[in-house]
PDB file of C-alpha atoms in Angstrom:
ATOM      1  CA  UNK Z   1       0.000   0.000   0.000  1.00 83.00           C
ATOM      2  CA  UNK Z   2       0.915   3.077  -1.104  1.00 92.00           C
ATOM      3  CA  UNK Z   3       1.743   5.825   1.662  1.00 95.00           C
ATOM      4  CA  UNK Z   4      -0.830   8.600   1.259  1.00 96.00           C
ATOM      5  CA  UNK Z   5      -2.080  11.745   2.988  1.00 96.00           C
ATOM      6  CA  UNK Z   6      -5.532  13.246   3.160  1.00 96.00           C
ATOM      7  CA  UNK Z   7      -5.719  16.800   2.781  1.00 94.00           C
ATOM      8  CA  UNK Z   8      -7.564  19.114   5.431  1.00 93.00           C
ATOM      9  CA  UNK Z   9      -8.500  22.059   3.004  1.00 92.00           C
ATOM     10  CA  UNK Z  10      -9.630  19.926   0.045  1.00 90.00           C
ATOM     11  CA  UNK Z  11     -10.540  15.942   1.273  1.00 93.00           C
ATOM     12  CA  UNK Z  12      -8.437  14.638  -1.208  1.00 95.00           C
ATOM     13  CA  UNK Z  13      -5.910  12.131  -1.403  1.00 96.00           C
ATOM     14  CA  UNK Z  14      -2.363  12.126  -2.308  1.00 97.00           C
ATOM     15  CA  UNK Z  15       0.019   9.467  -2.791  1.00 97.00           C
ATOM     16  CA  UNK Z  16       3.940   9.784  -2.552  1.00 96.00           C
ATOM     17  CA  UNK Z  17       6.228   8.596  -4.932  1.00 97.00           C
ATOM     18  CA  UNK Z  18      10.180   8.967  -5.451  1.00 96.00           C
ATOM     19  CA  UNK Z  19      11.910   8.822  -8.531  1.00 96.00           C
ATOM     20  CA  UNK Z  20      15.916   8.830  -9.128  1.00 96.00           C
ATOM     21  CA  UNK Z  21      17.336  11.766 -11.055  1.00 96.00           C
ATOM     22  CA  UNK Z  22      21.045  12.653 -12.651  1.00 97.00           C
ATOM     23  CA  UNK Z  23      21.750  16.101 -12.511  1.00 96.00           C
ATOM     24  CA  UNK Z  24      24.117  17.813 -15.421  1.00 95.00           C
ATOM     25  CA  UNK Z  25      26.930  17.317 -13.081  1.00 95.00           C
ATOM     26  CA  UNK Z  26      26.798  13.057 -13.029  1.00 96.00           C
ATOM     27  CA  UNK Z  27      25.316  13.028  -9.383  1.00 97.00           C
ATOM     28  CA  UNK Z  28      21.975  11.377  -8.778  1.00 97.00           C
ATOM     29  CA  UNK Z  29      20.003  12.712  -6.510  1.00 96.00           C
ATOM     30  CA  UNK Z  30      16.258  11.053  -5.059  1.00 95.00           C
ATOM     31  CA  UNK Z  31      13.231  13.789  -5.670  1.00 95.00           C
ATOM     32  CA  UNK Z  32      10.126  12.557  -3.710  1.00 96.00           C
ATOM     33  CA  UNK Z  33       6.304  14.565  -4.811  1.00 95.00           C
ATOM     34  CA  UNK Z  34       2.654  13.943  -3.941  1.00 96.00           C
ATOM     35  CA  UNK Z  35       0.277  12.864  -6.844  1.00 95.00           C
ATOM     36  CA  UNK Z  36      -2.846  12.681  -6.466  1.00 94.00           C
ATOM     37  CA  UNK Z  37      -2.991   8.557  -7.891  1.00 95.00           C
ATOM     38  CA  UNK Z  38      -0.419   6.139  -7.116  1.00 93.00           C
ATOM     39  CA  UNK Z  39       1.236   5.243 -10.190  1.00 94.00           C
ATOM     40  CA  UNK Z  40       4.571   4.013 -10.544  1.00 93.00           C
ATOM     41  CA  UNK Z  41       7.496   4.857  -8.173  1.00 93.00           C
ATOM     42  CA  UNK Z  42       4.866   5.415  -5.665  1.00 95.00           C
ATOM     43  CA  UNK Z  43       6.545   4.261  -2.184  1.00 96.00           C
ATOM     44  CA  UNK Z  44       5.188   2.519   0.966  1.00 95.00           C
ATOM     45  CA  UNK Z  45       6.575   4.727   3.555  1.00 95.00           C
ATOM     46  CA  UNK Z  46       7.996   8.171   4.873  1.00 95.00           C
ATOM     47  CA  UNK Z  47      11.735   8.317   4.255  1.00 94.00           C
ATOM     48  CA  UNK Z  48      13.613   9.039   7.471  1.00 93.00           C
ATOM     49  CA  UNK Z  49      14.260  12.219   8.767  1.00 93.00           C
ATOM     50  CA  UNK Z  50      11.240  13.614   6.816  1.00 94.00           C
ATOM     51  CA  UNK Z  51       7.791  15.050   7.822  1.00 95.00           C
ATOM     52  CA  UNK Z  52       4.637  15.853   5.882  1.00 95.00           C
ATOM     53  CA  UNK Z  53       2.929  19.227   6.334  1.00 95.00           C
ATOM     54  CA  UNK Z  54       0.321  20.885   4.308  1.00 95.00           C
ATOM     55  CA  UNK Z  55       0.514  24.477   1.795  1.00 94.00           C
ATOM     56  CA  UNK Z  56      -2.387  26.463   3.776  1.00 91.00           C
ATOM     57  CA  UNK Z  57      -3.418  28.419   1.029  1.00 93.00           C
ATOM     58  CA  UNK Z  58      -3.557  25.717  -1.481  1.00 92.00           C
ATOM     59  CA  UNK Z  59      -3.995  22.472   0.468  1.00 92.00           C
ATOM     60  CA  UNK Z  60      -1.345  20.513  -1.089  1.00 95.00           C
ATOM     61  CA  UNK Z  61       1.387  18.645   0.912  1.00 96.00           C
ATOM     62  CA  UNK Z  62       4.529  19.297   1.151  1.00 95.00           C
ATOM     63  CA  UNK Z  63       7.731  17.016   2.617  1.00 95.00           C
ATOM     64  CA  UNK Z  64       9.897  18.794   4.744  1.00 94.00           C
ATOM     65  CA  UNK Z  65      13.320  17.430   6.340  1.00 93.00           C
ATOM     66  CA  UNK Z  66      12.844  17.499  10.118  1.00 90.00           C
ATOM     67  CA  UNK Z  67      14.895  19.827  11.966  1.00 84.00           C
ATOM     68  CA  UNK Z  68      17.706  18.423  13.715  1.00 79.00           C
ATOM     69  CA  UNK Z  69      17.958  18.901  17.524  1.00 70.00           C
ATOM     70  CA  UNK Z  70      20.704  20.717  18.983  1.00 65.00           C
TER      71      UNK Z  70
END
């Protein structure tokens, strides 16, 4: 099962996926997004060190690192 979050403003569902990227440079770097049906490269869980909060004005979620304690 896909993880998935529920938005407050809207109802609506979104599903997170990952996908693998190479940037100009050679490195390859992991982008995560929400879409709103799980398709492919749609994941199972949070990665670590990451939370999900939600845009306000728009209703969309957004992953966020988590702050690291001092």
């Amino acid at each position: 099962m896909s993880y998935s979050v529920k938005s407050k403003k809207s109802g609506k569902t979104f599903f997170l996926h990952a996908r693998e990227q190479t940037l100009r440079g050679g490195t390859k770097v992991k982008l995560y997004y929400f879409g709103s049906e799980a398709k492919e490269g749609a994941i199972d869980a949070l990665p670590e060190g990451y939370m999900v909060s939600e845009n306000e004005r728009t209703g969309l979620p957004i992953l966020k690192k988590k702050a690291k304690a001092a």
